Amino acid sequence: MALFQLSRRDALILALFALVVVTMPVWTAPFGANYPGLMQKFAIYAIFAIGFNILFGLTGYLSFGHAAFLGVGSYTAVWSFKLLTMDALPALLLAVVISGLFALVIGFLSLRRSGIYFSILTLAFAQMSYNLAYSVLTPITNGETSLQLTLQDPRLIDLAFTTRGAGLPTASLFGVTLSGLSGFYFCAVVLLIAFFFAQKVFASPFGMMLRGIKSNQMRMSYTGFNTRPYALTAFVISGMYAGLAGALLAVTDPLAGAERMQWTASGEVVLMTILGGVGTLIGPVMGAWLIKYFENIFSSFNEGILSRFFDFIPAPLHDTVVAIASKFVGEGWQLTLGLLFVLVVVFLPGGIMEGVRRIGALFRRGNPPKAGAMRVQPAE
Amino acid sequence: MTNSGNFSRRGVLKGGLAGILATGVSPLIFTRGAYAQEFCNAPTGDTVTIGFNMPLTGAYADEGADEQRAYELAVEHLNGGGDGGLIPFFSSKTLKGNGILGKKVVGVTGDDQTKADAARDSARRMIERDGAVMITGGSSSAVAIAVQGLCQEKGVIFMAALTHSNDTTGKDKKRYGFRHFFNAYQSGIALGPVLGDAYGKDRVAYHLTADYTWGWTQEESMKNATEALGWKTLAPVRTPVGAGDFSQYLTPVLNSGADVLILNHYGFDMVNSLTQAVQFGMKDKQANGKQFEIVVPLVSDLMAKGAGDAMKGIYGTSNWDWQLPDDASKAFTKSFGAKFGQPPSQAAHTSYVQALLYADACERAGTFYPPEVIKSLEGFEFDGMGNGPTSYRATDHQCFKEVYVVKGKEAPANPFDLLEVVATASKESVTYDPAIFGGELGPDTAVAC
C-alpha cells in the first residue's frame, strides 16, 4: 500500500514520536504536568500547530486568523453533541468538514493577496468571525457566556437508543467515555494520525510544490504552474487541522467560547510554530507543548510557591528575589514567555529545532549549520 | 502432578463467582466508612486542598484580587490563625480553628482571566493535578456557569463567589453549585421602589448592557422592575466585555429621548462607561424637562473607587457593605483591614463567607463526601455573616438575605467612604418562586476521578 508507506527516516521519526506521545503521562510527571487536562491540551495544540505549519512552513503564507477555524470546529462539535450524539467521531467529522468549507471561503478571498496583505486579510476575517460569534450570532454561539451542553438537549441519535441519564453526558467513543486519561489517549491517537498525514504531505510532490511557492512564487508562475490552487489546498488542509483541534477541545471539555477565536489565540499558534521551528515537522509540536506548559504551570505559581522554592537564599535577599521572580509567574507568565521568545528569535532563528540541530552537529563534529538557514521567507 | 486436581473447572467458577459477589457487595458493607474511595479528590493526608479560581487579569481583575485576599484570610482563620474573623459570630458553632474535620486547609490558586474557557482550564488543573476537593471564586457569571458545569461533571462542589446573573441559580443551576451572592432579580426588586421615589414614575430608560448572561438577565430584571413603576424602556444596546472605550455607545444616548441611563456594566467596564458618561456631561443635562440620571444596578466599593467623583449621587445595589453597623460586619472589616490595610469589598465578603460555609457544611455532615455536604448546605439557615438571617434554598441553591440599596456618597469622609446604604430590602421582599427561572439541579451522585 503505497498510500501508507513512509521513507525509512520518516517511519523512524513517526515511531519515536509515537513513543514520546504515548509515554507522555510518564515523562511529564517530574514537571508537574501529568494531569489529563494539560496532556490533552498538549496533544490538541500540537495538532493545531502541525496544521498551521503545513500552510506557514511550506508555503510561507503567514495566516493571522487560524483561531477562527479552531472556534468553528469547537462550535460544530458542541452542536453535534447537542443535536445528534455524544459520540466523538461524528463531531470530529462534522467539525473537519465545516471548518474546511469555512477555510475554503476565507482562503479563496484572502489568497488573492500575498505577504503582509494576506496576513492582514486573514486577521480581519478572523476578527470578523470572533465578533460574529461574540455578539451577532449569539443564538448559535451563546456569545461570551459560551456554548454548553444542557439537560434538555435533543441529542436525537443517542435518545433514539437510550433514555436520558440523570446528569450531563460526557463525550464517548462507541460507548467508552472520553474523560481523563482515556480522553488523552484518544487525542494522542488523533495526533499521531495527523502527524502521519503531515509527513505524507511534506514528502509528497504536492509538498514540493508548496515549498516552491515559498521560495519563489514568481518562478513557479513562469514555469507554467498556477500556484493559487496549491496554496488554497494547503490553506484548506490547515484549516481542517485547526477544526479538528477545535473539535477535540470540545470532546475533552464540551464547551465552546468565543474567545477561542480571538486574535490572541491566532497569534499563539504563530508563536508556537516559530518558537519550535518553522517548516519542520517536530518543531511546531515542541513549540505548542512549551507554550501550553508555560500557560498552565507558570500561571499557577504564586508567591507562596516561589517563597518555598527560594528557601535556600538567606532572609534579607530572599524577599527581594521572590518579589522580582513573582513578576514573571502567575499573571505575569506572558512576560517569561515573551523573554523566551525574544531569546529564541535572536539566537536561534530556526527555533528550538535549530538548537537541536546545532547540538547534534557538535556531537557529529561536522560543520554547524549556518545560522538562519531555516529563516522564514514570506511569500512574495 | 501435585494440586492440579484442586483447579477443577467447577472450583475456579465457584471461587470466581464468590469473588465477583464479594466485590459487588463490599460497598454495601462499608457504606459509611468507604466514602474515601468513592469520590473525586477525597482528602487522605492531614490536609485538605481547596481551589481558588479568580480573575487576576481581565475586566474584573480588581474584584479577583480582593477575592484572593479574602481567601487568604479565610484559610488563615479556618486554620486557627488571626482573630478568627467571622467565625465567632457565625451562628453555626462547628468551626474550631483546626481546619476542616481536623485537616489543615491548603489553598491553590488559578487565574480565570475572566474567560469561561480559561476558567475551566484552571479549575481542571486544580481538580486533576492539585486534588482540590472544592472550587470557589470567580467574578463573572459566564465563568461561574462554565465552572459550575465542569464541577457538576467532576463531582466537585463549586461555591460561586461574585456572580449576579439570574441564570447561575436559575436556568443553568447545578446540584454541585452554590451561590451566596444575590442576583439581578433581587437587585430589581430592591432598587425599583427607591428609583421610583427619587426619579418619579414617568421616565424613559436607556440600557447599555454587557453582552453575556449577567448583562442580559440584569437588563431584563431592571426592565421589569422599572416598567412596573411606569417607566418606558428604549431598545437596549449590548456592549462587549472589556471594551475599554464606550464613547461610541454613549454618543447616541443623549439624542435618544431617554432621561435615565442604566449601565448594566461591572468592573473596569463600569468604571470606564460611567466615567465617560459623566465626561459627556450626562449628569448635568436636562432631558424631557427633567434632570438626566444614571443608574448602575450593581456596584461595589472597588468600582466606586475606580470611578471616583463620577460615582457621586448614583444609585445601585450591593450584596454587602463594609459600613454596615452589625458586629459581624465590623469584625470582618477590622480583621481584613488589619491584614491588608483596606476595607473588604462585597466580592471579598461573599468569597470569605462561601469558604466558611463550605467548611461548616463539611463539619456538620461529618465528611467531605459531596452528596452529604450538599445535603447539609441545602436548606441551611444561618446568621452572623453580616447579612442578617440567611437561608440557602434547597430548590435552587440561592441564598436569601437582605439586599442593600447604596448611593455614591457626595462628601466622602475618607478615601474608603464611597458608598452609603440608603435602603434595605428585607429577605422576604426579595424571595421569589424558583419556578420562574426554570432549570434543573441534576443528580448529586459522587463521581470518582
GROMACS .gro file of N, CA, C and O in nm, chain A residues 93-194:
model
  408
   93LEU      N    1  -1.580   1.457   1.257
   93LEU     CA    2  -1.602   1.456   1.112
   93LEU      C    3  -1.671   1.586   1.068
   93LEU      O    4  -1.625   1.655   0.976
   94LEU      N    5  -1.778   1.619   1.136
   94LEU     CA    6  -1.852   1.740   1.102
   94LEU      C    7  -1.764   1.863   1.118
   94LEU      O    8  -1.764   1.953   1.033
   95ALA      N    9  -1.687   1.866   1.227
   95ALA     CA   10  -1.604   1.983   1.254
   95ALA      C   11  -1.501   2.000   1.142
   95ALA      O   12  -1.477   2.112   1.095
   96VAL      N   13  -1.441   1.889   1.099
   96VAL     CA   14  -1.340   1.898   0.993
   96VAL      C   15  -1.404   1.946   0.863
   96VAL      O   16  -1.351   2.034   0.794
   97VAL      N   17  -1.522   1.895   0.832
   97VAL     CA   18  -1.589   1.934   0.707
   97VAL      C   19  -1.627   2.082   0.711
   97VAL      O   20  -1.597   2.159   0.619
   98ILE      N   21  -1.692   2.123   0.819
   98ILE     CA   22  -1.740   2.261   0.826
   98ILE      C   23  -1.624   2.359   0.829
   98ILE      O   24  -1.625   2.461   0.759
   99SER      N   25  -1.522   2.328   0.909
   99SER     CA   26  -1.409   2.423   0.914
   99SER      C   27  -1.336   2.423   0.780
   99SER      O   28  -1.282   2.526   0.738
  100GLY      N   29  -1.335   2.308   0.711
  100GLY     CA   30  -1.274   2.304   0.578
  100GLY      C   31  -1.349   2.396   0.481
  100GLY      O   32  -1.287   2.471   0.406
  101LEU      N   33  -1.481   2.391   0.485
  101LEU     CA   34  -1.561   2.477   0.398
  101LEU      C   35  -1.537   2.624   0.431
  101LEU      O   36  -1.522   2.709   0.343
  102PHE      N   37  -1.532   2.649   0.561
  102PHE     CA   38  -1.508   2.785   0.609
  102PHE      C   39  -1.371   2.834   0.559
  102PHE      O   40  -1.357   2.947   0.511
  103ALA      N   41  -1.272   2.744   0.568
  103ALA     CA   42  -1.138   2.780   0.522
  103ALA      C   43  -1.137   2.803   0.371
  103ALA      O   44  -1.064   2.889   0.320
  104LEU      N   45  -1.219   2.727   0.301
  104LEU     CA   46  -1.225   2.741   0.155
  104LEU      C   47  -1.270   2.882   0.119
  104LEU      O   48  -1.211   2.948   0.032
  105VAL      N   49  -1.373   2.930   0.187
  105VAL     CA   50  -1.426   3.064   0.157
  105VAL      C   51  -1.323   3.171   0.193
  105VAL      O   52  -1.289   3.256   0.111
  106ILE      N   53  -1.271   3.163   0.317
  106ILE     CA   54  -1.176   3.266   0.361
  106ILE      C   55  -1.048   3.258   0.278
  106ILE      O   56  -0.993   3.360   0.236
  107GLY      N   57  -1.002   3.136   0.252
  107GLY     CA   58  -0.880   3.119   0.173
  107GLY      C   59  -0.897   3.172   0.032
  107GLY      O   60  -0.810   3.239  -0.023
  108PHE      N   61  -1.011   3.144  -0.028
  108PHE     CA   62  -1.038   3.189  -0.165
  108PHE      C   63  -1.026   3.340  -0.174
  108PHE      O   64  -0.969   3.394  -0.268
  109LEU      N   65  -1.078   3.409  -0.073
  109LEU     CA   66  -1.074   3.555  -0.074
  109LEU      C   67  -0.934   3.607  -0.035
  109LEU      O   68  -0.881   3.698  -0.099
  110SER      N   69  -0.876   3.547   0.068
  110SER     CA   70  -0.751   3.602   0.121
  110SER      C   71  -0.632   3.575   0.030
  110SER      O   72  -0.540   3.656   0.021
  111LEU      N   73  -0.635   3.461  -0.039
  111LEU     CA   74  -0.518   3.422  -0.117
  111LEU      C   75  -0.504   3.504  -0.245
  111LEU      O   76  -0.412   3.481  -0.324
  112ARG      N   77  -0.595   3.599  -0.266
  112ARG     CA   78  -0.576   3.690  -0.381
  112ARG      C   79  -0.460   3.784  -0.354
  112ARG      O   80  -0.410   3.849  -0.444
  113ARG      N   81  -0.421   3.794  -0.231
  113ARG     CA   82  -0.306   3.877  -0.196
  113ARG      C   83  -0.202   3.789  -0.130
  113ARG      O   84  -0.233   3.679  -0.085
  114SER      N   85  -0.079   3.839  -0.121
  114SER     CA   86   0.021   3.760  -0.051
  114SER      C   87   0.097   3.849   0.046
  114SER      O   88   0.067   3.968   0.058
  115GLY      N   89   0.194   3.790   0.116
  115GLY     CA   90   0.276   3.865   0.211
  115GLY      C   91   0.191   3.925   0.321
  115GLY      O   92   0.097   3.863   0.370
  116ILE      N   93   0.225   4.047   0.357
  116ILE     CA   94   0.161   4.112   0.471
  116ILE      C   95   0.012   4.132   0.447
  116ILE      O   96  -0.069   4.124   0.538
  117TYR      N   97  -0.025   4.155   0.318
  117TYR     CA   98  -0.167   4.180   0.288
  117TYR      C   99  -0.250   4.057   0.316
  117TYR      O  100  -0.362   4.065   0.364
  118PHE      N  101  -0.191   3.940   0.286
  118PHE     CA  102  -0.260   3.816   0.316
  118PHE      C  103  -0.281   3.801   0.468
  118PHE      O  104  -0.391   3.769   0.514
  119SER      N  105  -0.174   3.831   0.544
  119SER     CA  106  -0.184   3.821   0.690
  119SER      C  107  -0.295   3.910   0.744
  119SER      O  108  -0.375   3.869   0.828
  120ILE      N  109  -0.298   4.034   0.694
  120ILE     CA  110  -0.397   4.128   0.744
  120ILE      C  111  -0.539   4.082   0.707
  120ILE      O  112  -0.632   4.092   0.787
  121LEU      N  113  -0.552   4.030   0.586
  121LEU     CA  114  -0.685   3.982   0.544
  121LEU      C  115  -0.733   3.869   0.634
  121LEU      O  116  -0.847   3.870   0.681
  122THR      N  117  -0.645   3.772   0.661
  122THR     CA  118  -0.687   3.661   0.746
  122THR      C  119  -0.719   3.710   0.887
  122THR      O  120  -0.817   3.667   0.948
  123LEU      N  121  -0.638   3.805   0.934
  123LEU     CA  122  -0.664   3.862   1.067
  123LEU      C  123  -0.802   3.927   1.068
  123LEU      O  124  -0.881   3.908   1.162
  124ALA      N  125  -0.831   4.003   0.962
  124ALA     CA  126  -0.960   4.072   0.955
  124ALA      C  127  -1.075   3.972   0.954
  124ALA      O  128  -1.173   3.988   1.027
  125PHE      N  129  -1.062   3.866   0.874
  125PHE     CA  130  -1.169   3.766   0.868
  125PHE      C  131  -1.187   3.698   1.003
  125PHE      O  132  -1.300   3.672   1.046
  126ALA      N  133  -1.075   3.670   1.070
  126ALA     CA  134  -1.084   3.602   1.199
  126ALA      C  135  -1.152   3.692   1.302
  126ALA      O  136  -1.238   3.646   1.379
  127GLN      N  137  -1.116   3.820   1.302
  127GLN     CA  138  -1.179   3.911   1.398
  127GLN      C  139  -1.327   3.926   1.367
  127GLN      O  140  -1.410   3.940   1.456
  128MET      N  141  -1.358   3.924   1.237
  128MET     CA  142  -1.498   3.931   1.197
  128MET      C  143  -1.573   3.810   1.254
  128MET      O  144  -1.681   3.824   1.310
  129SER      N  145  -1.512   3.692   1.238
  129SER     CA  146  -1.577   3.570   1.289
  129SER      C  147  -1.591   3.579   1.440
  129SER      O  148  -1.695   3.540   1.495
  130TYR      N  149  -1.487   3.631   1.504
  130TYR     CA  150  -1.492   3.643   1.650
  130TYR      C  151  -1.608   3.732   1.692
  130TYR      O  152  -1.687   3.697   1.779
  131ASN      N  153  -1.620   3.848   1.625
  131ASN     CA  154  -1.726   3.940   1.664
  131ASN      C  155  -1.864   3.883   1.633
  131ASN      O  156  -1.960   3.905   1.706
  132LEU      N  157  -1.872   3.809   1.522
  132LEU     CA  158  -1.999   3.742   1.491
  132LEU      C  159  -2.035   3.645   1.602
  132LEU      O  160  -2.147   3.643   1.652
  133ALA      N  161  -1.936   3.565   1.641
  133ALA     CA  162  -1.961   3.465   1.745
  133ALA      C  163  -1.992   3.532   1.877
  133ALA      O  164  -2.074   3.485   1.955
  134TYR      N  165  -1.928   3.645   1.901
  134TYR     CA  166  -1.940   3.712   2.031
  134TYR      C  167  -2.075   3.780   2.046
  134TYR      O  168  -2.140   3.769   2.149
  135SER      N  169  -2.117   3.855   1.943
  135SER     CA  170  -2.236   3.935   1.969
  135SER      C  171  -2.345   3.928   1.863
  135SER      O  172  -2.456   3.971   1.889
  136VAL      N  173  -2.317   3.875   1.745
  136VAL     CA  174  -2.421   3.874   1.644
  136VAL      C  175  -2.494   3.740   1.640
  136VAL      O  176  -2.616   3.733   1.644
  137LEU      N  177  -2.415   3.633   1.636
  137LEU     CA  178  -2.475   3.501   1.623
  137LEU      C  179  -2.501   3.437   1.758
  137LEU      O  180  -2.488   3.316   1.775
  138THR      N  181  -2.535   3.517   1.859
  138THR     CA  182  -2.550   3.461   1.994
  138THR      C  183  -2.650   3.346   2.004
  138THR      O  184  -2.633   3.260   2.089
  139PRO      N  185  -2.754   3.339   1.921
  139PRO     CA  186  -2.840   3.219   1.931
  139PRO      C  187  -2.764   3.091   1.900
  139PRO      O  188  -2.796   2.984   1.953
  140ILE      N  189  -2.661   3.099   1.814
  140ILE     CA  190  -2.584   2.980   1.780
  140ILE      C  191  -2.466   2.962   1.876
  140ILE      O  192  -2.431   2.851   1.913
  141THR      N  193  -2.405   3.073   1.915
  141THR     CA  194  -2.279   3.062   1.988
  141THR      C  195  -2.292   3.093   2.137
  141THR      O  196  -2.201   3.066   2.214
  142ASN      N  197  -2.403   3.155   2.177
  142ASN     CA  198  -2.424   3.195   2.316
  142ASN      C  199  -2.320   3.298   2.363
  142ASN      O  200  -2.303   3.317   2.483
  143GLY      N  201  -2.251   3.362   2.269
  143GLY     CA  202  -2.164   3.476   2.299
  143GLY      C  203  -2.062   3.452   2.409
  143GLY      O  204  -2.006   3.343   2.421
  144GLU      N  205  -2.042   3.553   2.490
  144GLU     CA  206  -1.945   3.549   2.599
  144GLU      C  207  -1.979   3.439   2.699
  144GLU      O  208  -1.891   3.383   2.764
  145THR      N  209  -2.106   3.407   2.712
  145THR     CA  210  -2.148   3.307   2.810
  145THR      C  211  -2.098   3.168   2.774
  145THR      O  212  -2.093   3.081   2.859
  146SER      N  213  -2.063   3.145   2.649
  146SER     CA  214  -2.011   3.018   2.599
  146SER      C  215  -2.121   2.913   2.579
  146SER      O  216  -2.214   2.903   2.657
  147LEU      N  217  -2.102   2.836   2.472
  147LEU     CA  218  -2.198   2.731   2.439
  147LEU      C  219  -2.170   2.608   2.525
  147LEU      O  220  -2.058   2.560   2.530
  148GLN      N  221  -2.272   2.559   2.593
  148GLN     CA  222  -2.255   2.443   2.680
  148GLN      C  223  -2.364   2.341   2.656
  148GLN      O  224  -2.468   2.373   2.600
  149LEU      N  225  -2.340   2.219   2.702
  149LEU     CA  226  -2.446   2.118   2.698
  149LEU      C  227  -2.548   2.152   2.806
  149LEU      O  228  -2.516   2.212   2.907
  150THR      N  229  -2.674   2.114   2.782
  150THR     CA  230  -2.774   2.130   2.887
  150THR      C  231  -2.848   1.998   2.903
  150THR      O  232  -2.834   1.908   2.821
  151LEU      N  233  -2.926   1.991   3.009
  151LEU     CA  234  -3.001   1.868   3.035
  151LEU      C  235  -3.113   1.848   2.933
  151LEU      O  236  -3.164   1.739   2.916
  152GLN      N  237  -3.150   1.959   2.864
  152GLN     CA  238  -3.265   1.949   2.773
  152GLN      C  239  -3.225   1.929   2.626
  152GLN      O  240  -3.309   1.934   2.538
  153ASP      N  241  -3.094   1.910   2.599
  153ASP     CA  242  -3.052   1.896   2.460
  153ASP      C  243  -3.126   1.782   2.389
  153ASP      O  244  -3.150   1.678   2.450
  154PRO      N  245  -3.160   1.800   2.261
  154PRO     CA  246  -3.235   1.694   2.192
  154PRO      C  247  -3.156   1.565   2.171
  154PRO      O  248  -3.210   1.456   2.186
  155ARG      N  249  -3.028   1.573   2.134
  155ARG     CA  250  -2.943   1.454   2.109
  155ARG      C  251  -3.019   1.342   2.040
  155ARG      O  252  -3.034   1.231   2.091
  156LEU      N  253  -3.066   1.371   1.921
  156LEU     CA  254  -3.159   1.283   1.850
  156LEU      C  255  -3.111   1.138   1.840
  156LEU      O  256  -3.186   1.046   1.869
  157ILE      N  257  -2.985   1.118   1.797
  157ILE     CA  258  -2.939   0.982   1.774
  157ILE      C  259  -2.929   0.905   1.906
  157ILE      O  260  -2.978   0.793   1.918
  158ASP      N  261  -2.865   0.968   2.006
  158ASP     CA  262  -2.849   0.900   2.135
  158ASP      C  263  -2.983   0.860   2.196
  158ASP      O  264  -3.001   0.747   2.242
  159LEU      N  265  -3.076   0.954   2.194
  159LEU     CA  266  -3.201   0.931   2.266
  159LEU      C  267  -3.293   0.836   2.190
  159LEU      O  268  -3.393   0.788   2.244
  160ALA      N  269  -3.259   0.807   2.063
  160ALA     CA  270  -3.336   0.708   1.990
  160ALA      C  271  -3.306   0.569   2.045
  160ALA      O  272  -3.386   0.477   2.032
  161PHE      N  273  -3.188   0.551   2.105
  161PHE     CA  274  -3.147   0.419   2.153
  161PHE      C  275  -3.151   0.407   2.304
  161PHE      O  276  -3.176   0.300   2.357
  162THR      N  277  -3.119   0.515   2.374
  162THR     CA  278  -3.118   0.506   2.520
  162THR      C  279  -3.205   0.615   2.578
  162THR      O  280  -3.243   0.709   2.508
  163THR      N  281  -3.234   0.601   2.706
  163THR     CA  282  -3.309   0.708   2.771
  163THR      C  283  -3.210   0.808   2.828
  163THR      O  284  -3.092   0.778   2.845
  164ARG      N  285  -3.261   0.926   2.854
  164ARG     CA  286  -3.178   1.033   2.908
  164ARG      C  287  -3.128   0.998   3.047
  164ARG      O  288  -3.204   0.956   3.132
  165GLY      N  289  -2.995   1.013   3.069
  165GLY     CA  290  -2.939   0.988   3.202
  165GLY      C  291  -2.972   1.103   3.295
  165GLY      O  292  -3.032   1.202   3.254
  166ALA      N  293  -2.929   1.090   3.420
  166ALA     CA  294  -2.965   1.192   3.517
  166ALA      C  295  -2.881   1.319   3.501
  166ALA      O  296  -2.933   1.429   3.503
  167GLY      N  297  -2.752   1.303   3.479
  167GLY     CA  298  -2.666   1.421   3.474
  167GLY      C  299  -2.630   1.460   3.332
  167GLY      O  300  -2.688   1.409   3.236
  168LEU      N  301  -2.535   1.552   3.319
  168LEU     CA  302  -2.487   1.590   3.186
  168LEU      C  303  -2.402   1.475   3.131
  168LEU      O  304  -2.322   1.418   3.202
  169PRO      N  305  -2.420   1.443   3.002
  169PRO     CA  306  -2.342   1.334   2.945
  169PRO      C  307  -2.199   1.380   2.916
  169PRO      O  308  -2.173   1.499   2.904
  170THR      N  309  -2.107   1.284   2.901
  170THR     CA  310  -1.972   1.318   2.856
  170THR      C  311  -1.951   1.256   2.719
  170THR      O  312  -2.017   1.160   2.682
  171ALA      N  313  -1.857   1.313   2.644
  171ALA     CA  314  -1.830   1.262   2.511
  171ALA      C  315  -1.778   1.119   2.520
  171ALA      O  316  -1.711   1.082   2.617
  172SER      N  317  -1.809   1.039   2.418
  172SER     CA  318  -1.766   0.899   2.424
  172SER      C  319  -1.726   0.853   2.285
  172SER      O  320  -1.750   0.921   2.186
  173LEU      N  321  -1.662   0.736   2.281
  173LEU     CA  322  -1.629   0.675   2.154
  173LEU      C  323  -1.682   0.533   2.158
  173LEU      O  324  -1.631   0.451   2.233
  174PHE      N  325  -1.784   0.505   2.082
  174PHE     CA  326  -1.851   0.374   2.085
  174PHE      C  327  -1.880   0.331   2.228
  174PHE      O  328  -1.852   0.218   2.268
  175GLY      N  329  -1.930   0.421   2.307
  175GLY     CA  330  -1.970   0.386   2.443
  175GLY      C  331  -1.864   0.399   2.550
  175GLY      O  332  -1.893   0.390   2.667
  176VAL      N  333  -1.738   0.419   2.508
  176VAL     CA  334  -1.631   0.438   2.608
  176VAL      C  335  -1.620   0.588   2.634
  176VAL      O  336  -1.598   0.666   2.542
  177THR      N  337  -1.637   0.628   2.759
  177THR     CA  338  -1.634   0.772   2.786
  177THR      C  339  -1.492   0.826   2.769
  177THR      O  340  -1.394   0.760   2.803
  178LEU      N  341  -1.486   0.947   2.714
  178LEU     CA  342  -1.356   1.009   2.687
  178LEU      C  343  -1.332   1.121   2.785
  178LEU      O  344  -1.344   1.238   2.753
  179SER      N  345  -1.302   1.085   2.909
  179SER     CA  346  -1.262   1.191   3.001
  179SER      C  347  -1.136   1.142   3.068
  179SER      O  348  -1.107   1.023   3.069
  180GLY      N  349  -1.061   1.237   3.122
  180GLY     CA  350  -0.937   1.198   3.189
  180GLY      C  351  -0.840   1.133   3.093
  180GLY      O  352  -0.824   1.175   2.980
  181LEU      N  353  -0.778   1.023   3.136
  181LEU     CA  354  -0.672   0.960   3.057
  181LEU      C  355  -0.724   0.904   2.925
  181LEU      O  356  -0.657   0.912   2.823
  182SER      N  357  -0.845   0.847   2.926
  182SER     CA  358  -0.896   0.792   2.801
  182SER      C  359  -0.912   0.905   2.700
  182SER      O  360  -0.887   0.887   2.580
  183GLY      N  361  -0.953   1.024   2.747
  183GLY     CA  362  -0.962   1.140   2.660
  183GLY      C  363  -0.827   1.175   2.603
  183GLY      O  364  -0.813   1.205   2.484
  184PHE      N  365  -0.724   1.168   2.687
  184PHE     CA  366  -0.590   1.200   2.639
  184PHE      C  367  -0.547   1.100   2.531
  184PHE      O  368  -0.494   1.138   2.427
  185TYR      N  369  -0.568   0.970   2.556
  185TYR     CA  370  -0.522   0.871   2.458
  185TYR      C  371  -0.597   0.885   2.326
  185TYR      O  372  -0.541   0.864   2.219
  186PHE      N  373  -0.722   0.922   2.335
  186PHE     CA  374  -0.797   0.947   2.211
  186PHE      C  375  -0.731   1.062   2.133
  186PHE      O  376  -0.704   1.051   2.014
  187CYS      N  377  -0.702   1.173   2.204
  187CYS     CA  378  -0.636   1.287   2.139
  187CYS      C  379  -0.500   1.244   2.084
  187CYS      O  380  -0.458   1.287   1.976
  188ALA      N  381  -0.430   1.159   2.161
  188ALA     CA  382  -0.297   1.118   2.120
  188ALA      C  383  -0.304   1.039   1.989
  188ALA      O  384  -0.221   1.059   1.899
  189VAL      N  385  -0.402   0.950   1.977
  189VAL     CA  386  -0.416   0.872   1.855
  189VAL      C  387  -0.447   0.965   1.737
  189VAL      O  388  -0.387   0.953   1.628
  190VAL      N  389  -0.537   1.060   1.760
  190VAL     CA  390  -0.568   1.155   1.653
  190VAL      C  391  -0.443   1.235   1.616
  190VAL      O  392  -0.416   1.260   1.498
  191LEU      N  393  -0.364   1.272   1.717
  191LEU     CA  394  -0.241   1.347   1.691
  191LEU      C  395  -0.147   1.265   1.603
  191LEU      O  396  -0.088   1.317   1.507
  192LEU      N  397  -0.134   1.135   1.633
  192LEU     CA  398  -0.042   1.052   1.555
  192LEU      C  399  -0.089   1.041   1.409
  192LEU      O  400  -0.008   1.048   1.316
  193ILE      N  401  -0.221   1.027   1.392
  193ILE     CA  402  -0.274   1.022   1.256
  193ILE      C  403  -0.246   1.155   1.184
  193ILE      O  404  -0.202   1.158   1.069
  194ALA      N  405  -0.269   1.265   1.256
  194ALA     CA  406  -0.246   1.397   1.197
  194ALA      C  407  -0.099   1.415   1.162
  194ALA      O  408  -0.064   1.471   1.058
   0.00000   0.00000   0.00000
